[in-house]
mmCIF file of C-alpha atoms and ligand atoms in Angstrom:
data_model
loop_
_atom_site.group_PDB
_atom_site.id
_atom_site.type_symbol
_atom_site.label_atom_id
_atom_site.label_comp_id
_atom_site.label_asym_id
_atom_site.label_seq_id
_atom_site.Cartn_x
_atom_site.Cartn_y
_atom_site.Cartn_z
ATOM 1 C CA UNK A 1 0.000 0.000 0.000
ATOM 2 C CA UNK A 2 1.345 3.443 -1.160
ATOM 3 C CA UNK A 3 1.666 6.242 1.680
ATOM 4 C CA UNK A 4 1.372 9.567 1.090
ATOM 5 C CA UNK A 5 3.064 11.917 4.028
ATOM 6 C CA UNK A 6 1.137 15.286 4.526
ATOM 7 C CA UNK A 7 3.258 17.951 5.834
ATOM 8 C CA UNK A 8 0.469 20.584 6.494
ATOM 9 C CA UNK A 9 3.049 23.235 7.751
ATOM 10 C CA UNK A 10 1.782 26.573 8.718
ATOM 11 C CA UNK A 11 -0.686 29.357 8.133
ATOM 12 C CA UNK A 12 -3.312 28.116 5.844
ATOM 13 C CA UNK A 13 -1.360 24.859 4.959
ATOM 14 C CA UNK A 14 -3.216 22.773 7.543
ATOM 15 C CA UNK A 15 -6.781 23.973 6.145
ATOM 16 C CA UNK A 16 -6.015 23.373 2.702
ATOM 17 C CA UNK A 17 -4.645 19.838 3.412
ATOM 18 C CA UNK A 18 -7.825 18.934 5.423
ATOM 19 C CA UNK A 19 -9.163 19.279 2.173
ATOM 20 C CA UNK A 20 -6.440 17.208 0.400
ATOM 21 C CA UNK A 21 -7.511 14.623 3.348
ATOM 22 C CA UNK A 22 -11.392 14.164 1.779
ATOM 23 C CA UNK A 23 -10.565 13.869 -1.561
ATOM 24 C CA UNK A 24 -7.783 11.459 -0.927
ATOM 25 C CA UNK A 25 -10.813 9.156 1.284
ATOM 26 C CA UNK A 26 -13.004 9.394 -1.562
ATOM 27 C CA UNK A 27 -10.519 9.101 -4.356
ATOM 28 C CA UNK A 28 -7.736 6.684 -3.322
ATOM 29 C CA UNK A 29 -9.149 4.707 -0.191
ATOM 30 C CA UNK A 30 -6.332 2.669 -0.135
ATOM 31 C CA UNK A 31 -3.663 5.431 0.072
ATOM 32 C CA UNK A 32 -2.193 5.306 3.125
ATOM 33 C CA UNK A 33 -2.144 8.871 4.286
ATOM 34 C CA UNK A 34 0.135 10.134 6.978
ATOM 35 C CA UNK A 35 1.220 13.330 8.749
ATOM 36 C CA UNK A 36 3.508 15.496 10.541
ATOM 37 C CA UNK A 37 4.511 18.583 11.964
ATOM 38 C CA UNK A 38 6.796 20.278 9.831
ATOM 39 C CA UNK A 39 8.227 24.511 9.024
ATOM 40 C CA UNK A 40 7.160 26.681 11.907
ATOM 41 C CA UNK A 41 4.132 24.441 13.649
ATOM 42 C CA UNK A 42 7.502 22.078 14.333
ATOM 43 C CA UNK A 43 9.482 24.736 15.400
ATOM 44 C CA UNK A 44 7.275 25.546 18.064
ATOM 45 C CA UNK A 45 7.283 22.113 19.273
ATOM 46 C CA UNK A 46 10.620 20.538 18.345
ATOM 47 C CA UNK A 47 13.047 24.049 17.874
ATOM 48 C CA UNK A 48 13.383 22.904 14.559
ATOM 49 C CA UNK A 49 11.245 23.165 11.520
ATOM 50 C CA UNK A 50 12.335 19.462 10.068
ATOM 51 C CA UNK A 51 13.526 17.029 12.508
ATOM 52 C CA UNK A 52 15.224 14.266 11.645
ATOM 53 C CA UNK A 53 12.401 11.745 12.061
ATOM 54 C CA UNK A 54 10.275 13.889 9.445
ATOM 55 C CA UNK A 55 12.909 13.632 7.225
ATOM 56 C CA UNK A 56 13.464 10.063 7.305
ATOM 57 C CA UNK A 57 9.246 9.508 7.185
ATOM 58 C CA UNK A 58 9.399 11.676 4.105
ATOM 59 C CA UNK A 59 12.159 9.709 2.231
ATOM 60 C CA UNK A 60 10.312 6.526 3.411
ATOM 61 C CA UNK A 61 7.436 7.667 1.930
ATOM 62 C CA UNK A 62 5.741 7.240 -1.763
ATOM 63 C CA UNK A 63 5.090 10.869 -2.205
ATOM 64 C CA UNK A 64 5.079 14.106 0.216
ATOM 65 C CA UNK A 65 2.341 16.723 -0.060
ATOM 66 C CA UNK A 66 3.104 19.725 1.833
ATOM 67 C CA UNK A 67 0.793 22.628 3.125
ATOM 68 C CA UNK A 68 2.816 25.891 3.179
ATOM 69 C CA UNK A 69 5.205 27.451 5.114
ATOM 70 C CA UNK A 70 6.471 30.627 7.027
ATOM 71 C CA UNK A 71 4.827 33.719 8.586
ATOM 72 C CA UNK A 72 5.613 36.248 10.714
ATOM 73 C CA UNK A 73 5.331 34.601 13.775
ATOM 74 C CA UNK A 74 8.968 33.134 13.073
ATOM 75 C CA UNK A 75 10.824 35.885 11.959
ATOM 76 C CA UNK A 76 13.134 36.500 14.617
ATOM 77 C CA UNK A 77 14.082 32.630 14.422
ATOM 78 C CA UNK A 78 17.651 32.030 13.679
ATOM 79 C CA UNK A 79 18.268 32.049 9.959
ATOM 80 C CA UNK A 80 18.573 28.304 10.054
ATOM 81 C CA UNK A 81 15.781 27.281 11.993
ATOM 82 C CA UNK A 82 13.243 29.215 10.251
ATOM 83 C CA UNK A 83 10.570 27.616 8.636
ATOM 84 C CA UNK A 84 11.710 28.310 4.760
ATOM 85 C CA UNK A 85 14.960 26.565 5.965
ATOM 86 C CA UNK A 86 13.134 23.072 7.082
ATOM 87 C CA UNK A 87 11.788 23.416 3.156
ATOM 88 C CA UNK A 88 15.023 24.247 1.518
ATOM 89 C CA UNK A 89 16.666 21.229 3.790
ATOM 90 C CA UNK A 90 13.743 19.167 2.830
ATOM 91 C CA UNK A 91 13.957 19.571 -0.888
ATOM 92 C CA UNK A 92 17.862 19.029 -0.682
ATOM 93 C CA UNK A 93 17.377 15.531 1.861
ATOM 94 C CA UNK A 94 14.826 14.342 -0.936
ATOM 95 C CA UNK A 95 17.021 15.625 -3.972
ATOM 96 C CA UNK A 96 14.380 16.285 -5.802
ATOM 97 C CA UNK A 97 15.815 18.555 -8.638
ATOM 98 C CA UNK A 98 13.227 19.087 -10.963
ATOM 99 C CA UNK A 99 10.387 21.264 -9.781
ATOM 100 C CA UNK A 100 7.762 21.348 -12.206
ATOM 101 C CA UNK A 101 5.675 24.151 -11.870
ATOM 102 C CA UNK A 102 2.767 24.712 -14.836
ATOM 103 C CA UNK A 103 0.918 27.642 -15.374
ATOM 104 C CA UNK A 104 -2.113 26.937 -16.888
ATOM 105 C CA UNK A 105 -5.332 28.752 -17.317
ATOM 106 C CA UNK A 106 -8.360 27.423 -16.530
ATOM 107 C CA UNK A 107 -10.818 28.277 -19.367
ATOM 108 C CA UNK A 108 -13.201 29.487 -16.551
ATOM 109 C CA UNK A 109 -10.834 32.117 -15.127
ATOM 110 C CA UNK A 110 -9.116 33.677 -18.122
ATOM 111 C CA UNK A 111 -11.043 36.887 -17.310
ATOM 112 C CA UNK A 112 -9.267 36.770 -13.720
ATOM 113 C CA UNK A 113 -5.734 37.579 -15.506
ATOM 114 C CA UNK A 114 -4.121 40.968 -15.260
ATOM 115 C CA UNK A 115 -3.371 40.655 -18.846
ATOM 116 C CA UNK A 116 -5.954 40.600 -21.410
ATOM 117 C CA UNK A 117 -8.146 37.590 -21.744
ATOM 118 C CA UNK A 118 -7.330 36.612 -25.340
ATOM 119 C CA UNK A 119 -3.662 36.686 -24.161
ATOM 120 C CA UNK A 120 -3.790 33.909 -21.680
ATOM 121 C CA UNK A 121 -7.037 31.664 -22.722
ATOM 122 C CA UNK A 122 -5.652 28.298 -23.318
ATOM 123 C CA UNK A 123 -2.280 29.068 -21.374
ATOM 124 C CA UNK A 124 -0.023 26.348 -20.912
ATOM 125 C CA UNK A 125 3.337 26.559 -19.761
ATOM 126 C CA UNK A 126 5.373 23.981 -17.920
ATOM 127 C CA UNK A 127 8.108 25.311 -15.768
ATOM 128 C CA UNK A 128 10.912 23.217 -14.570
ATOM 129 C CA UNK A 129 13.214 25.016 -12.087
ATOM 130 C CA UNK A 130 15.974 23.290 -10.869
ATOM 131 C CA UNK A 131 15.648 23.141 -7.305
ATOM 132 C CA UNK A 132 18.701 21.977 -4.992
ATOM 133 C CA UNK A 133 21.451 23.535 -6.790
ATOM 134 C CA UNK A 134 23.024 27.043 -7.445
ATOM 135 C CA UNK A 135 22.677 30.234 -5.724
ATOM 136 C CA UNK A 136 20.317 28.689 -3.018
ATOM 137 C CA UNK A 137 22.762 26.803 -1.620
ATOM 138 C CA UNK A 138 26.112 27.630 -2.604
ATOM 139 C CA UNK A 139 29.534 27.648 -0.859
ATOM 140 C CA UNK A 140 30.951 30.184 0.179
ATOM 141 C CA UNK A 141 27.948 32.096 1.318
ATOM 142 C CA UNK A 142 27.864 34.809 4.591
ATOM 143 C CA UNK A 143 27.913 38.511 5.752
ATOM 144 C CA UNK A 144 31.228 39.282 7.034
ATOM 145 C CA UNK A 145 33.002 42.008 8.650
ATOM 146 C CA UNK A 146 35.328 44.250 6.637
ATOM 147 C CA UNK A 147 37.986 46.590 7.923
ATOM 148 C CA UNK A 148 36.704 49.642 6.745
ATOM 149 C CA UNK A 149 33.559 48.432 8.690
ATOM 150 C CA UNK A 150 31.009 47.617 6.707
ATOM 151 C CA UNK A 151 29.771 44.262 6.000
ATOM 152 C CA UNK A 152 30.160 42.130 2.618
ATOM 153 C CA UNK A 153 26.971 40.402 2.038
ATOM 154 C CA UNK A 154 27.727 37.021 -0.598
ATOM 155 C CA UNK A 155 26.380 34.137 -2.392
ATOM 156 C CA UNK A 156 27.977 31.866 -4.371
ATOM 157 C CA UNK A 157 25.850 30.854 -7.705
ATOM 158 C CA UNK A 158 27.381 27.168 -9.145
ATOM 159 C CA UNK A 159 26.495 24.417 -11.646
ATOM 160 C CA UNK A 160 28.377 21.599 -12.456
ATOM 161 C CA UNK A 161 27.599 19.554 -15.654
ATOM 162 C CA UNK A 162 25.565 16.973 -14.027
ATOM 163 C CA UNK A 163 23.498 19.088 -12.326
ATOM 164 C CA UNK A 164 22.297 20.773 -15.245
ATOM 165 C CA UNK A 165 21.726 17.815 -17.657
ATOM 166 C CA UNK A 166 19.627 16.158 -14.957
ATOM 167 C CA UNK A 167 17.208 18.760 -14.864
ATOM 168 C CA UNK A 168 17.761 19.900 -18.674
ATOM 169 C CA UNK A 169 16.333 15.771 -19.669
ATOM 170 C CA UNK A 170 13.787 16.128 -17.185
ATOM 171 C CA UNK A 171 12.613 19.370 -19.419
ATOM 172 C CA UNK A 172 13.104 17.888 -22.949
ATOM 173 C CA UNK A 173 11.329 14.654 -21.816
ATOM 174 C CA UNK A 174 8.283 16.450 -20.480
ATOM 175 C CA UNK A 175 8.037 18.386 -24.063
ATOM 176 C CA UNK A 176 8.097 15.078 -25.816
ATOM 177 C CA UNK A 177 4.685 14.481 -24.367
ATOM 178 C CA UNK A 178 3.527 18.294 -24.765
ATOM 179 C CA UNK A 179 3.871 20.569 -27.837
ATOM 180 C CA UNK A 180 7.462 19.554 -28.639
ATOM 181 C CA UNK A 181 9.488 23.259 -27.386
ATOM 182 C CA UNK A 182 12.000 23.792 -24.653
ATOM 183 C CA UNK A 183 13.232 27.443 -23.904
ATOM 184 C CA UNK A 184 16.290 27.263 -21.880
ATOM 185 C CA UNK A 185 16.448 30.724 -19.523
ATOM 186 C CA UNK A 186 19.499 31.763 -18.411
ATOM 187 C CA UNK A 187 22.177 34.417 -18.347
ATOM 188 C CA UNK A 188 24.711 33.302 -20.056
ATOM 189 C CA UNK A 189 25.760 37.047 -21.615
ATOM 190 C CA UNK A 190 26.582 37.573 -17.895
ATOM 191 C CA UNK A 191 27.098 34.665 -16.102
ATOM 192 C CA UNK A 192 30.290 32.262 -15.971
ATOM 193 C CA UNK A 193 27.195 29.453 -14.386
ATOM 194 C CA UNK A 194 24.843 30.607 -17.587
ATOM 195 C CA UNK A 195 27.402 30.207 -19.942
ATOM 196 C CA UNK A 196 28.143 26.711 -19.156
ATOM 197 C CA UNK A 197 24.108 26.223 -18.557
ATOM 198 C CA UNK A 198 23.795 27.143 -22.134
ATOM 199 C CA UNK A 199 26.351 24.890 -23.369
ATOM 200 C CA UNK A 200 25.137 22.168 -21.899
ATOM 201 C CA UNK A 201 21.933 21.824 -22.793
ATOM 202 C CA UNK A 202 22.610 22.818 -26.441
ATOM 203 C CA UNK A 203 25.395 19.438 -26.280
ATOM 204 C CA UNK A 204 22.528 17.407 -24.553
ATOM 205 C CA UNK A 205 20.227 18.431 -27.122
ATOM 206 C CA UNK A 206 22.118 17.626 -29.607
ATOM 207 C CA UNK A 207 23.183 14.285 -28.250
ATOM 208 C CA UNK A 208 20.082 13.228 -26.914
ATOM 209 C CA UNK A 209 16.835 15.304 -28.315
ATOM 210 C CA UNK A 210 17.345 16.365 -31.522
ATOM 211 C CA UNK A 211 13.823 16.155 -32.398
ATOM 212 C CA UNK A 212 12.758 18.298 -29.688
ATOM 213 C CA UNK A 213 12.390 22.652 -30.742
ATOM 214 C CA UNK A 214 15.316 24.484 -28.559
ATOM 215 C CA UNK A 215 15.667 28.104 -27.815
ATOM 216 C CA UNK A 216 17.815 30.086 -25.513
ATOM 217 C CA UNK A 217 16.684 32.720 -23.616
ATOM 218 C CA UNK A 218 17.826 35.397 -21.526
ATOM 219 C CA UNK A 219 15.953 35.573 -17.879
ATOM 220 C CA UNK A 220 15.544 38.677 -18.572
ATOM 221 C CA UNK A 221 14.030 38.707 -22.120
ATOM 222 C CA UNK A 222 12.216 35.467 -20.888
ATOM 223 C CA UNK A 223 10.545 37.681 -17.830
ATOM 224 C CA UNK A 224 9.426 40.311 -20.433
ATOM 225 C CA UNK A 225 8.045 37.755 -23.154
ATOM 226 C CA UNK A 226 5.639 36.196 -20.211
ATOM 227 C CA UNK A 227 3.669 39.328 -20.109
ATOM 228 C CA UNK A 228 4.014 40.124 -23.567
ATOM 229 C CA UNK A 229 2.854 36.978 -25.276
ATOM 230 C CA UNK A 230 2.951 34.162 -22.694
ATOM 231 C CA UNK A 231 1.601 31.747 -25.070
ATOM 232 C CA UNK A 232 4.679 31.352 -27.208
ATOM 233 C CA UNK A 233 5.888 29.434 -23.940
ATOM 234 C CA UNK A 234 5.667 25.608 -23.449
ATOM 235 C CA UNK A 235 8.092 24.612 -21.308
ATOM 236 C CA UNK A 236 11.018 26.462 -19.761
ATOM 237 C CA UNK A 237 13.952 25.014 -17.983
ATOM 238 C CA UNK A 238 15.681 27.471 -16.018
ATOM 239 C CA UNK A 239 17.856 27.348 -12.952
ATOM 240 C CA UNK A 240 16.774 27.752 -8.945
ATOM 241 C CA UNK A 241 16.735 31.265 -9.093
ATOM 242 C CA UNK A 242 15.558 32.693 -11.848
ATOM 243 C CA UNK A 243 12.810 29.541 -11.349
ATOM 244 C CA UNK A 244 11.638 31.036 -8.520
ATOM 245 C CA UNK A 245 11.121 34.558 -10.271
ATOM 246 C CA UNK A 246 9.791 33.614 -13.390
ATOM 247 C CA UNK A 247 7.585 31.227 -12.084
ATOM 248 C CA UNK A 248 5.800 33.440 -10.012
ATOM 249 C CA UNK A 249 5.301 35.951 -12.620
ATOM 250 C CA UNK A 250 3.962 33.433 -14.699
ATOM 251 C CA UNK A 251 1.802 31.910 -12.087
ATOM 252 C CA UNK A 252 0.173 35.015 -11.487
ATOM 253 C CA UNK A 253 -0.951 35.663 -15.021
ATOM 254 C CA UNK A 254 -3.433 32.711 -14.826
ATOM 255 C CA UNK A 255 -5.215 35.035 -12.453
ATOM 256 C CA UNK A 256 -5.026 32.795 -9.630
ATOM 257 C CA UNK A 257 -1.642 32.088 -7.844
ATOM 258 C CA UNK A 258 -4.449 30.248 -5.439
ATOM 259 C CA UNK A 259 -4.876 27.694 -8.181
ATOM 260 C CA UNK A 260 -1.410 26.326 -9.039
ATOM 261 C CA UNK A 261 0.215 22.869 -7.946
ATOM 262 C CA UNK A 262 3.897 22.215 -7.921
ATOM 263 C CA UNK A 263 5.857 18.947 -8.015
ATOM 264 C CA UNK A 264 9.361 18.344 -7.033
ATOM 265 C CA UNK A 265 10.970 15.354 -8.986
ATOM 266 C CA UNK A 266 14.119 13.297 -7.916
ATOM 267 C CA UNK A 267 15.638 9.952 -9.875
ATOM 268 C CA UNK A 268 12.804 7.895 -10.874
ATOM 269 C CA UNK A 269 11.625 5.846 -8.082
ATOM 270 C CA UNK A 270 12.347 8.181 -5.299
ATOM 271 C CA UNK A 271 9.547 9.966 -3.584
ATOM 272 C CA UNK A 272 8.260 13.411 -4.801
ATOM 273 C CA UNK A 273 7.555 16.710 -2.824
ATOM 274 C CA UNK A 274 4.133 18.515 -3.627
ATOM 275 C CA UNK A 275 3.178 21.676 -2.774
ATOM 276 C CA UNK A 276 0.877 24.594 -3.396
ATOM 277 C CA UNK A 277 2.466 27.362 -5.207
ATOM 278 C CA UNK A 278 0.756 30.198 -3.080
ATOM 279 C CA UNK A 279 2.271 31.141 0.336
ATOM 280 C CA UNK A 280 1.250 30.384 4.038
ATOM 281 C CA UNK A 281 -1.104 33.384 3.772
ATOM 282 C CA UNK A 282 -1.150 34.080 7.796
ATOM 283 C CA UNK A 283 -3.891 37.027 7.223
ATOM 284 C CA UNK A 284 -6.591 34.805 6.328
ATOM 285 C CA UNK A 285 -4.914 31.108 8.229
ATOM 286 C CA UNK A 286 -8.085 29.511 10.045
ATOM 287 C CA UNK A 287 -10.498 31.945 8.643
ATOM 288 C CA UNK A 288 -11.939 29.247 6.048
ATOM 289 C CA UNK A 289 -10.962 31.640 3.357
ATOM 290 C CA UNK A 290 -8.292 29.767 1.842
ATOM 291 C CA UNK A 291 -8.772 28.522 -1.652
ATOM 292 C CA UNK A 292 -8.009 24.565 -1.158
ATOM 293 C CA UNK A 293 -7.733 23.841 -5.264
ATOM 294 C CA UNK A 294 -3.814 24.226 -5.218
ATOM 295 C CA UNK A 295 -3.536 21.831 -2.592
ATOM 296 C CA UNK A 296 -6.060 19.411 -4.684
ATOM 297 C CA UNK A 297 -4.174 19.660 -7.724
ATOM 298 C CA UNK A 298 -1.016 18.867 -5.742
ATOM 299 C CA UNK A 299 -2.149 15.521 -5.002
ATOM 300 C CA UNK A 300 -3.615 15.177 -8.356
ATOM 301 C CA UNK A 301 0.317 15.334 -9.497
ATOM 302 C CA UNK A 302 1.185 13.380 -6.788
ATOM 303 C CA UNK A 303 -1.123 10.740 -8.459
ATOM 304 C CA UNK A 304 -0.001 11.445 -11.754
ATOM 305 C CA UNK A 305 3.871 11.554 -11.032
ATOM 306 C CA UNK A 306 4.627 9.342 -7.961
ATOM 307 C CA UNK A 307 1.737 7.134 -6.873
ATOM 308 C CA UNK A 308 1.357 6.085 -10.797
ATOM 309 C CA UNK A 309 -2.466 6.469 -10.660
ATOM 310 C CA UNK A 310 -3.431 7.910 -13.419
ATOM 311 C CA UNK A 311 -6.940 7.317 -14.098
ATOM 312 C CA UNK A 312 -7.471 8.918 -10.724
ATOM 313 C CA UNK A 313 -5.203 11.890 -11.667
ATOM 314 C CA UNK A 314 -7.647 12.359 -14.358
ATOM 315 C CA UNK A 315 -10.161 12.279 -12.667
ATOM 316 C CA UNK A 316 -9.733 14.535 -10.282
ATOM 317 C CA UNK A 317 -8.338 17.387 -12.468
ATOM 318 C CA UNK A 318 -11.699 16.753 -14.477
ATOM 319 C CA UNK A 319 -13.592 17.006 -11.096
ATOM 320 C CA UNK A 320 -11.794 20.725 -10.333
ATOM 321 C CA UNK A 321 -12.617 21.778 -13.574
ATOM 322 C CA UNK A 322 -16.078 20.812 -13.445
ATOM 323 C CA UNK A 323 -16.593 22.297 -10.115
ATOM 324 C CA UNK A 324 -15.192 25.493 -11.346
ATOM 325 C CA UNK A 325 -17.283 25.651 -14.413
ATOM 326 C CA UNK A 326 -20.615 24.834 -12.023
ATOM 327 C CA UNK A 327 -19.510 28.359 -10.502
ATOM 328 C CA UNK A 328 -17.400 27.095 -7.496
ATOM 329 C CA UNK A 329 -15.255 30.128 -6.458
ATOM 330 C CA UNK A 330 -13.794 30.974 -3.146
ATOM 331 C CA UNK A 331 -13.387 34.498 -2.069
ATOM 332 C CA UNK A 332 -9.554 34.540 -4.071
ATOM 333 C CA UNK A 333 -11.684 33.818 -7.556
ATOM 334 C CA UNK A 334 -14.479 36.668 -6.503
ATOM 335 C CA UNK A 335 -16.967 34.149 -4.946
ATOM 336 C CA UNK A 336 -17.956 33.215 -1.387
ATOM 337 C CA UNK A 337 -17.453 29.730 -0.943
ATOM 338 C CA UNK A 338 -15.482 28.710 2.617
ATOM 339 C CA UNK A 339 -12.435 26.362 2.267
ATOM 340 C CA UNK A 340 -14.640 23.470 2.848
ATOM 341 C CA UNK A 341 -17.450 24.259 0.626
ATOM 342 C CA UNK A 342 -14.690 24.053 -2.530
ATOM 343 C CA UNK A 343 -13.724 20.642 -1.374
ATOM 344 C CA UNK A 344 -17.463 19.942 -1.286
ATOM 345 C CA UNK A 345 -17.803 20.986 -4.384
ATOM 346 C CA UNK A 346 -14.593 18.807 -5.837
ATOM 347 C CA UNK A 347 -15.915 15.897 -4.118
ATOM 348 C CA UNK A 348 -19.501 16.225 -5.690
ATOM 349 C CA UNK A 349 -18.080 16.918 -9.505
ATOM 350 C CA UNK A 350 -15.704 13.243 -8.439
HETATM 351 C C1 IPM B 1 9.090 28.902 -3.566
HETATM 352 C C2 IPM B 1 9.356 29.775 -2.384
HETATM 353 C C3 IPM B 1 10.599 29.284 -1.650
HETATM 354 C C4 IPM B 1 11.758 29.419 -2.608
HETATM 355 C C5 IPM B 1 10.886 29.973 -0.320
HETATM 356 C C6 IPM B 1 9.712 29.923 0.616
HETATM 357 C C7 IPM B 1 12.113 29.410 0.326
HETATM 358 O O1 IPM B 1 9.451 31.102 -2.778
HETATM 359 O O2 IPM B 1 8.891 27.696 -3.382
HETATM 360 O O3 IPM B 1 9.072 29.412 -4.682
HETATM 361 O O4 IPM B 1 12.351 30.501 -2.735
HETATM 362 O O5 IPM B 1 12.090 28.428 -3.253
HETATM 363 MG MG1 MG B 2 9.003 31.431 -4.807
#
């Protein structure tokens, strides 16, 4: 029997799992699901926002489906022991490199976009970041003192060969099954770590994917053709970074960072991390605001990607967009539904 390990986290993370929790009853009966305190909710009990028993039920586990994480409750906790740290040690215990991150636009909601609806109807980009390397966790990193006085503030952004063809076939493979087109973001006109980016994946390309359409593009370009014309995009592979960035900037022209799933993707066989793209949002935690589709669509990757259950993946992504088109909105989409009334309304389209 598969387990799934829910890390419900902080903020709204533990409302939006409950939700996760129905579906998965109704859905996947068998699924073992688990869960533990994890970011700050662990903190406050353990001093630490990932013990080591988390981490070893997480790598024991078939999948992990996290809540969120943070708020400002924690943050005058030491740099390490704050709760984004317990996620950034998480993702590196579980190496799972390849964060896939769509942004797609739900046919119902293209008129909740900041840009103009005929720009993003029928959106469909695929991000993968890569997720345990480069500037996010780079040697030598610190704020020292200097003579003068001042401080020196420094990161250290790195990418070895390996790193980057990992993530780069993770990319190429997913646009076998899409429209065929991999953009390849990075800086490479400024950036010893984007040169070599760049010349890797054109020599993995041309070794191993031929058939596949590559670009290169500057982040910065890249950042400027999402809210130009977003829909020349189908997927990007781009490092941690600039991931994080343009991800979020793409997220939020679907008109509902509230909506989006993420998966986290190690070597085949090892478990994956899931997780809601929006934040812990503390100003509406345990209000029943919270919009629990993100969290819903997490697990429907988590079916897709690590539990191998696809017919229920599909049916559960054709459940959320069924609810959605019956009117289902929480207050984040302009309607008044609670937190539980969406999964209500999930579990009566499944
Ligand atoms: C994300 C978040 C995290 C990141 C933070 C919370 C550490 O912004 O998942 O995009 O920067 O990776
Ligand atoms: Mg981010």
């Amino acid at each position: 029997m598969a387990t799934l390990l829910l890390l419900p986290g902080d903020g709204i993370g533990p409302e939006v799992c409950a939700e996760v929790r129905r579906v998965a009853a109704a859905l996947t009966p068998d699924l073992k699901v688990e869960e533990a305190l994890y970011g700050g909710a662990s903190y406050d009990t353990h001093s630490t926002p990932l013990t080591d028993e988390v981490r070893d039920q997480a790598l024991a586990s078939d999948a992990v489906l996290m809540g969120a994480v943070g708020g400002p409750k924690w943050a005058d906790a030491p740099r390490h022991l704050r709760p984004e740290a317990g996620l950034l040690n998480l993702r590196k215990a579980m190496d799972v490199f390849a964060n896939l991150r769509p942004a797609y636009c739900f046919e119902a909601l293209a008129g909740a976009s900041s840009l103009k609806p005929e720009l993003v109807s029928g959106l469909d980009i695929m991000f993968v970041r890569e997720l345990v390397g480069g500037v996010y966790f780079g040697q030598p990193r610190g704020i020292e003192d200097l003579a003068d006085g001042q401080k020196k503030g420094f990161d250290t952004q790195v990418y070895t060969t390996s790193e980057i063809e990992r993530v780069g076939r993770v990319a190429f493979e997913l646009a076998r099954g899409r429209t065929n087109k991999v953009h390849s973001a990075e800086k490479s006109n400024v950036m010893e770590s984007g040169l070599l980016w760049k010349q890797v994946i054109t020599e993995l390309h041309a070794r191993e994917y031929p058939d596949v359409q590559l670009e290169h593009i500057l982040a910065d370009n890249c950042a400027m053709q999402l809210v130009r014309a977003p829909k020349q995009f189908d997927v990007i592979v781009t490092d941690n970074l600039f991931g994080d960035i343009l991800s979020d900037a793409a997220a939020m022209l679907t008109g509902s960072l509230g909506m989006l799933p993420s998966a986290a993707l190690g070597a085949p066989g090892k478990p994956g991390l899931y997780e809601p793209i929006h934040g812990s949002a503390p100003d509406i935690a345990g209000k029943g605001l919270a919009n629990p589709l993100a969290a819903i669509l997490s697990f429907e990757m988590a079916l897709r990607w690590s539990l191998k259950q696809t017919q229920a993946a599909d049916a559960l992504l054709a459940a959320v967009k069924a609810a959605l088109d019956n009117g289902a909105r929480t207050r984040d989409l302009g309607g008044s539904l609670t937190t539980a009334q969406m999964g209500d309304a999930v579990l009566a389209a499944l």
